[in-house]
mmCIF file of C-alpha atoms and ligand atoms in Angstrom:
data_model
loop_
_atom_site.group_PDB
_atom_site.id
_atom_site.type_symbol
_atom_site.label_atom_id
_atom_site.label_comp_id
_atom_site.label_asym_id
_atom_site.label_seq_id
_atom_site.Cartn_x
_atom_site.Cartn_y
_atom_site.Cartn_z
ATOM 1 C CA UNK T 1 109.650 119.456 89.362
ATOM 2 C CA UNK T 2 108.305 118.053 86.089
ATOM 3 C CA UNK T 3 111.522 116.243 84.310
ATOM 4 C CA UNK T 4 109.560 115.488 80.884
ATOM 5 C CA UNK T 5 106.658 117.240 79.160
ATOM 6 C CA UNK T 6 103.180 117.085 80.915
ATOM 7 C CA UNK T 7 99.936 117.763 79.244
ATOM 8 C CA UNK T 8 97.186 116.944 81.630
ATOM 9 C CA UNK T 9 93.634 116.902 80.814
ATOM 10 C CA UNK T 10 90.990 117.057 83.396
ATOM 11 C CA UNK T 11 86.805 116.580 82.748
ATOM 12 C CA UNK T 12 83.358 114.974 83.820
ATOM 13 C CA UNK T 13 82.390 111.583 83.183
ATOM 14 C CA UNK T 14 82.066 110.990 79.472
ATOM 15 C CA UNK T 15 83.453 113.880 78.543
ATOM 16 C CA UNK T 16 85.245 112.415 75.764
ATOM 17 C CA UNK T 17 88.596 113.022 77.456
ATOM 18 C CA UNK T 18 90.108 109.598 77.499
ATOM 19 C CA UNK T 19 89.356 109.276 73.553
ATOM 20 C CA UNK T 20 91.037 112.659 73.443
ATOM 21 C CA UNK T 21 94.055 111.926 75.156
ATOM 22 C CA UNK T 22 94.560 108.982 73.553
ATOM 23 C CA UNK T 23 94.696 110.362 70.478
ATOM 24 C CA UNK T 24 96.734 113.261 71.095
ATOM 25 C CA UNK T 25 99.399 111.017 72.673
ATOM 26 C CA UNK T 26 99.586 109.114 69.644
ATOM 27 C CA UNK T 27 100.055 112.128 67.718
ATOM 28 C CA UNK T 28 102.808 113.419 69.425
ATOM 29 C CA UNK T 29 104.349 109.824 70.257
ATOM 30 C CA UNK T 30 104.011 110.593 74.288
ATOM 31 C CA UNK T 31 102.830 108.015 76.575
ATOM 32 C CA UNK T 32 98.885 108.041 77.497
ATOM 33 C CA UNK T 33 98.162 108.034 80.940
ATOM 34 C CA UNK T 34 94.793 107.046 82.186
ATOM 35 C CA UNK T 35 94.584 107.535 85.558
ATOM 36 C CA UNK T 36 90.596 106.819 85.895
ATOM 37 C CA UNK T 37 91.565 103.068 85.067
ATOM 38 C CA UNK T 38 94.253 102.905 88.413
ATOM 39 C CA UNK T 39 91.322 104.470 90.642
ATOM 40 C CA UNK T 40 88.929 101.719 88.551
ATOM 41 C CA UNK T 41 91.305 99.007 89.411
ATOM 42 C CA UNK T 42 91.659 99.518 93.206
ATOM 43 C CA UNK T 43 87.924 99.450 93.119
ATOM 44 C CA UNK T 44 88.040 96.262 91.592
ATOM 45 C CA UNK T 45 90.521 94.803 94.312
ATOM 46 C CA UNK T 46 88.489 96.119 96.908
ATOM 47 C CA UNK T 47 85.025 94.715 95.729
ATOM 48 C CA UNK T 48 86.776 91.293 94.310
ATOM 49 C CA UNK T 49 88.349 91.097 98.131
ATOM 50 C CA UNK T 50 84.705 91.683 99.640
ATOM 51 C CA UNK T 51 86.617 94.468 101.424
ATOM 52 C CA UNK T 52 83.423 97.772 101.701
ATOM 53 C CA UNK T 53 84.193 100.609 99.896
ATOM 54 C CA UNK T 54 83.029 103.163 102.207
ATOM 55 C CA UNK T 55 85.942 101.965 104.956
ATOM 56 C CA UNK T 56 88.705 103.908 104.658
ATOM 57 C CA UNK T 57 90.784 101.931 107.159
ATOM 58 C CA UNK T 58 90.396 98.569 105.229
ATOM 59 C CA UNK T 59 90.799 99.733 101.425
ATOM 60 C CA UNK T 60 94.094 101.320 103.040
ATOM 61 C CA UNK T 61 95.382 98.125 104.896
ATOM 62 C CA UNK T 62 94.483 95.683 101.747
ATOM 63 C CA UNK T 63 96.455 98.260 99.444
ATOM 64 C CA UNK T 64 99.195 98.300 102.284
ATOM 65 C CA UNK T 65 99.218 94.188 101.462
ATOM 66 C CA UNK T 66 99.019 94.888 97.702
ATOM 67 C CA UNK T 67 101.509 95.160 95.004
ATOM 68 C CA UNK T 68 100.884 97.709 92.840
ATOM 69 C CA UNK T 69 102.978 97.526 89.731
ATOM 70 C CA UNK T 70 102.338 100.619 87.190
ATOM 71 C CA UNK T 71 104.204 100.870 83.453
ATOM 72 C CA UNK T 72 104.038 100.934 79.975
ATOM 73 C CA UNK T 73 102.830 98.850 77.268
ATOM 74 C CA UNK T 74 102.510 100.069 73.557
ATOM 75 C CA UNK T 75 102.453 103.998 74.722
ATOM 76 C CA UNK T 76 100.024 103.201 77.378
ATOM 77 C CA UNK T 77 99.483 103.074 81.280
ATOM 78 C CA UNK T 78 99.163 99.771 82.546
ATOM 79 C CA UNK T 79 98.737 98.681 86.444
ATOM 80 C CA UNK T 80 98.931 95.172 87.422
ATOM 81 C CA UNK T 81 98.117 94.598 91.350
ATOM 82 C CA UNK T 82 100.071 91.223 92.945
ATOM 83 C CA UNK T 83 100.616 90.961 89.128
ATOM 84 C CA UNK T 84 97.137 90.102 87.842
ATOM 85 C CA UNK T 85 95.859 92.396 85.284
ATOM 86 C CA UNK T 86 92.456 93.924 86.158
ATOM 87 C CA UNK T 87 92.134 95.838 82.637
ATOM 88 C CA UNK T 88 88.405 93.338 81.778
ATOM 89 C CA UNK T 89 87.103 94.305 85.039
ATOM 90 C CA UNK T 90 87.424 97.752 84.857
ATOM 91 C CA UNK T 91 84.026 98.984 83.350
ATOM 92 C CA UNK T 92 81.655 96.425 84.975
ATOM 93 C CA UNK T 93 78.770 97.993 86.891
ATOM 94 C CA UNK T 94 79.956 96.953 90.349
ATOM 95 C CA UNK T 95 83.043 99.288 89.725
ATOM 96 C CA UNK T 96 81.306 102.128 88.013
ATOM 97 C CA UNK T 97 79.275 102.283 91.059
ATOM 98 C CA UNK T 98 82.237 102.280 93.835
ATOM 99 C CA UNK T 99 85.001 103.881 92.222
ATOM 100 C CA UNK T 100 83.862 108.124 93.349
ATOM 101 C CA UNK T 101 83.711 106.118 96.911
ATOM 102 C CA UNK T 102 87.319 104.971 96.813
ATOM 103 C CA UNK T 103 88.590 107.999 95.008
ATOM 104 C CA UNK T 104 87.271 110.003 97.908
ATOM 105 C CA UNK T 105 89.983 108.155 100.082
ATOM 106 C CA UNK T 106 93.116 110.527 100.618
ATOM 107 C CA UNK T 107 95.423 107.018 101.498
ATOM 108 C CA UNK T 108 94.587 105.944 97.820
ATOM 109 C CA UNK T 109 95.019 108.750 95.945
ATOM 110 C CA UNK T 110 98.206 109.463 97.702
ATOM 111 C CA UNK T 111 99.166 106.417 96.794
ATOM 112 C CA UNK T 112 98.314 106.646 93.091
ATOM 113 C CA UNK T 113 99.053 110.436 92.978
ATOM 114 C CA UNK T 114 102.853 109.285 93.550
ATOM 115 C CA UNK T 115 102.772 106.537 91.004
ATOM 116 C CA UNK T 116 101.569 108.941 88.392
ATOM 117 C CA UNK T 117 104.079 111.525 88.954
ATOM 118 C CA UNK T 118 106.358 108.864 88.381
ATOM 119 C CA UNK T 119 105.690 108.400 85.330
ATOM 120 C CA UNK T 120 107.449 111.776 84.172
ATOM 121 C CA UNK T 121 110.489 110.723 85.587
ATOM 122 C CA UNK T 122 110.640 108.635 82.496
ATOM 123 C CA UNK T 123 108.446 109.896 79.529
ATOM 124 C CA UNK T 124 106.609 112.565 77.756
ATOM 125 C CA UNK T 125 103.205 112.365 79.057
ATOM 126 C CA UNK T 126 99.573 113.038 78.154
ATOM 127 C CA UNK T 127 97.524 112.403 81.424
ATOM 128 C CA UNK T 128 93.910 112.038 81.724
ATOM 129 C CA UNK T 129 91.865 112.512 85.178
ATOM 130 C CA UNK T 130 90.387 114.745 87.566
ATOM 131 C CA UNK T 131 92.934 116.256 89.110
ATOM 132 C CA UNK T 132 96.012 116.684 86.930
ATOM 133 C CA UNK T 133 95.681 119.790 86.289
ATOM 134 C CA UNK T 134 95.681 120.902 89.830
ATOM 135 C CA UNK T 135 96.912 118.591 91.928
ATOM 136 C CA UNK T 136 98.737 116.188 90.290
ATOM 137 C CA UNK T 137 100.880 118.245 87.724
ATOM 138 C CA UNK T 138 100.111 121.977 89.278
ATOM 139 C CA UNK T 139 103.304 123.050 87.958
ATOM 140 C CA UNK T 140 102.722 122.124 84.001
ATOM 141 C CA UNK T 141 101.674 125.285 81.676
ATOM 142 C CA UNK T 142 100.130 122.416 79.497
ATOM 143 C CA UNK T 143 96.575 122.168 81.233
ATOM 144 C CA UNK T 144 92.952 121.543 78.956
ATOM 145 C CA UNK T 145 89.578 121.054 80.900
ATOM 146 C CA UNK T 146 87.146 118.802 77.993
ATOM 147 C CA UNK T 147 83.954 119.368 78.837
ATOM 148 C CA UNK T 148 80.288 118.415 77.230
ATOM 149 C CA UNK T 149 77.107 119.395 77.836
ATOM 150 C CA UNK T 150 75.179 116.444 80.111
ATOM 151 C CA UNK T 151 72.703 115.416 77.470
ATOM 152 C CA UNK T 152 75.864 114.513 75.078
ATOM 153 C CA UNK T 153 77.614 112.803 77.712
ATOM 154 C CA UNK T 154 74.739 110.625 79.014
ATOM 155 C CA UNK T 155 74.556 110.006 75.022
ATOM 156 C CA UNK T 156 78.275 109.344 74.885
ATOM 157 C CA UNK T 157 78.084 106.756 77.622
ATOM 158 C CA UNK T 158 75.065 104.945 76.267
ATOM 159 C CA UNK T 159 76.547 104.570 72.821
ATOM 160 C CA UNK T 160 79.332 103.078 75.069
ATOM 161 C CA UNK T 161 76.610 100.184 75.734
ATOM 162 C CA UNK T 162 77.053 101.090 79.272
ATOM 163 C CA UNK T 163 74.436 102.737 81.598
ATOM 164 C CA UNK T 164 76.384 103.917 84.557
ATOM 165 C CA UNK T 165 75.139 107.376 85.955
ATOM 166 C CA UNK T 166 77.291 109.953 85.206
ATOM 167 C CA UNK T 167 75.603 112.495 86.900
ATOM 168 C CA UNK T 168 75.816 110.430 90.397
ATOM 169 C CA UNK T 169 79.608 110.467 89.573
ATOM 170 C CA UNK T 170 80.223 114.085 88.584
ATOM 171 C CA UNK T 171 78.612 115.178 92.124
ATOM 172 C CA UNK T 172 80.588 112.393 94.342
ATOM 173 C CA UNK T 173 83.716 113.756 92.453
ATOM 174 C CA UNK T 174 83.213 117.315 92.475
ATOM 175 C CA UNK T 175 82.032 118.056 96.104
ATOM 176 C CA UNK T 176 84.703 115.448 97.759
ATOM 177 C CA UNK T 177 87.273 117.100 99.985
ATOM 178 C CA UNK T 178 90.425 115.995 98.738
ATOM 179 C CA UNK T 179 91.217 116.922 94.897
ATOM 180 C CA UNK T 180 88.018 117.431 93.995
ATOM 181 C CA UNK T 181 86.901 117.907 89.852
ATOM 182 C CA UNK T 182 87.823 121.578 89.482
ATOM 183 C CA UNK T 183 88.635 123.523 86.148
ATOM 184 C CA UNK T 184 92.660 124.609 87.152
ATOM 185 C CA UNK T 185 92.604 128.676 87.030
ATOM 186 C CA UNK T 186 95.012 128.611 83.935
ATOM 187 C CA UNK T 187 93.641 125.321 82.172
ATOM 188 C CA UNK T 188 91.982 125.643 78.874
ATOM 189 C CA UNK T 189 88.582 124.872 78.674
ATOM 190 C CA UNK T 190 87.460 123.235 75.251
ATOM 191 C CA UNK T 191 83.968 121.975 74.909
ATOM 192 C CA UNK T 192 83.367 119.175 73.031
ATOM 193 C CA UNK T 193 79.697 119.058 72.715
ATOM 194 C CA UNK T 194 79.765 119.521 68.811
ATOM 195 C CA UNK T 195 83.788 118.525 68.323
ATOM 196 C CA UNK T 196 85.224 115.558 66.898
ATOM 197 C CA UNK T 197 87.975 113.735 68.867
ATOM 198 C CA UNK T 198 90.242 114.892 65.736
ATOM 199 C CA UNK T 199 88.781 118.094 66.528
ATOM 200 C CA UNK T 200 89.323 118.399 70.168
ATOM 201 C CA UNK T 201 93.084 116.967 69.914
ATOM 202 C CA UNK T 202 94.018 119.914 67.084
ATOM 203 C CA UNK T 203 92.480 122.954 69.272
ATOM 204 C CA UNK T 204 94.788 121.407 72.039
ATOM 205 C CA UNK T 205 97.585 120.955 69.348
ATOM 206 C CA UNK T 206 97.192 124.358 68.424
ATOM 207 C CA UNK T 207 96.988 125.730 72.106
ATOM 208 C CA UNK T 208 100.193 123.879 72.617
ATOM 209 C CA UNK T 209 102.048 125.831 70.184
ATOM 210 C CA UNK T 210 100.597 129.533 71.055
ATOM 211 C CA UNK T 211 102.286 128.075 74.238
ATOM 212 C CA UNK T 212 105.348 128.020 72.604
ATOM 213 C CA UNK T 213 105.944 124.452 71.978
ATOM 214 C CA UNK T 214 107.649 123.977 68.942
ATOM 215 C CA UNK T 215 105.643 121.017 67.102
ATOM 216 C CA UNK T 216 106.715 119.788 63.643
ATOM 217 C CA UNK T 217 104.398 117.240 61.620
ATOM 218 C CA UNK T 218 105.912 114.294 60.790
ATOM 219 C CA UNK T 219 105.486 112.626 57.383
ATOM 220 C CA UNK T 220 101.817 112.271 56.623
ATOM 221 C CA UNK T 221 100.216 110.293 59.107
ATOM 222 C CA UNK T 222 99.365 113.099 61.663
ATOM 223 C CA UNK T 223 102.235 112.161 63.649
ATOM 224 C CA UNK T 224 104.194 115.326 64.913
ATOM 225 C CA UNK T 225 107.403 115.620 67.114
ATOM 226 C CA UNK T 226 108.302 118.584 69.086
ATOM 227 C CA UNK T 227 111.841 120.436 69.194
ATOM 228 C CA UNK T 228 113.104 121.787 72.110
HETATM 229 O O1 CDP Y 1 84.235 106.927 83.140
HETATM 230 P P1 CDP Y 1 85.127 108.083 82.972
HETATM 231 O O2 CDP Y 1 86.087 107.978 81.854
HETATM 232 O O3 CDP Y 1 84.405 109.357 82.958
HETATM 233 O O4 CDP Y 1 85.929 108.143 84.336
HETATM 234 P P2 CDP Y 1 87.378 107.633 84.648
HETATM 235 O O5 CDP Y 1 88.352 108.633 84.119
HETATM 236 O O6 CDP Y 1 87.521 106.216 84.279
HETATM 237 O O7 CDP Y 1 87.396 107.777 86.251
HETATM 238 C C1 CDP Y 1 86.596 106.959 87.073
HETATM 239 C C2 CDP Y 1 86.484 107.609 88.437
HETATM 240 O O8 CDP Y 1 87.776 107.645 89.052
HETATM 241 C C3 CDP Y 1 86.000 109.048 88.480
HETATM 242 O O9 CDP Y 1 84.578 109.144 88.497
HETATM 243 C C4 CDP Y 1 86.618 109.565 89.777
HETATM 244 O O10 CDP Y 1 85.848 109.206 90.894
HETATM 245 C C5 CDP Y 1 87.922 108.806 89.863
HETATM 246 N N1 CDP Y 1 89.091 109.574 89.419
HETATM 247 C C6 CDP Y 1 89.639 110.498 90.276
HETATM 248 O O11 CDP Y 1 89.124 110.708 91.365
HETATM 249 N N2 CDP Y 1 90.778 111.167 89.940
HETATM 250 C C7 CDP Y 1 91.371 110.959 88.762
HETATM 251 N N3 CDP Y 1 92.493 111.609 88.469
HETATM 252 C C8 CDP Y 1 90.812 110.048 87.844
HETATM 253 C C9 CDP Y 1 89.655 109.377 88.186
#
């Protein structure tokens, strides 16, 4: 049962969906889940612990030893593990090129997938993944699939300065067995190939209230609250 209001928002690689999200939480003053950085940081344990990526059993026993610690910090997700912070490792090439391997593992994503339901327990969320939509959240009307075409994301990316494949990603992620990247049968799809991140985040604020949610801007700073 969702307790607070869920908007999840599932994509591809570069899709421009964590800009997105970001933003929109802002907007409406939710919290910003980003749950590609928790699957980015257990790849960063596991390749920082030598421990292979491809073994199930041993990415499961080191998180079994782990302390994974996931909250808040200025409207954001944070995750510590044994209470380091692995937020600058998180985009380095070693991780871009392990993290579809250890998302593929069902131990770790049941173990994330039940630290980001938590996170409704306590807040208004805007979640950002691969699977929120239908696995994670099934049960929220609020569901958006951002999509781009794959010359704008390879673009996206490289403006990024980085030059991790996408494309490798998209397939690991899509064909896996458990929660793979699917579009949820009642998400809306937006995509984002010629939009703005302004853009995107007002087509989803006005899906939102065709929805029935009953937003009200706030001041003049784009801010908007919603009444229940
Ligand atoms: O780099 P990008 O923003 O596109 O990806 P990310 O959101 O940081 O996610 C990194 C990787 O984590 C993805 O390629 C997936 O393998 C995995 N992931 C997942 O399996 N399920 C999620 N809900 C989020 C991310």
């Amino acid at each position: 049962m969702v307790e607070h209001l869920v908007i999840a928002i599932d994509g591809p690689a570069a899709s421009g969906k964590s800009s997105v999200a970001r933003a929109l939480a802002r907007r409406l003053g939710f919290v910003y889940v980003n749950t590609g950085a928790m699957y980015r940081a257990i790849t960063w344990l596991a390749v920082s612990k030598g421990v292979p990526t491809a073994d199930a059993n041993r990415v499961h026993q080191l998180l079994h030893f782990t302390d994974i610690v996931c909250g808040v910090a200025e409207g954001q997700s944070t995750i510590l593990l044994d209470g380091l912070d692995p937020e600058p490792h998180l985009v380095s090439d070693e991780v871009n090129a392990n993290v579809s391997a250890i998302a593929t593992i069902p131990e770790v994503r049941r173990i994330l997938v039940a630290k980001q339901r938590a996170y409704a327990r306590d807040h208004d969320i805007v979640m950002e993944g691969r699977d929120i939509g239908s696995a994670v959240f099934p049960e929220t009307p609020y569901k958006f699939y951002v999509d781009a075409s794959p010359e704008v994301r390879a673009r996206r990316r490289a403006a990024q300065g980085l030059t991790d494949s996408v494309a490798t990603r998209d397939k690991v992620d899509s064909t896996r067995r458990t929660s793979p990247l699917i579009i949820a049968e009642d998400a809306h799809v937006i995509d984002s190939s010629n939009l703005t991140v302004d853009g995107v985040a007002g087509e989803i604020v006005g899906r939102l209230k065709l929805k029935g949610l009953k937003l009200v801007e706030e001041g003049k700073g784009g801010g908007m609250k919603y009444e229940v």
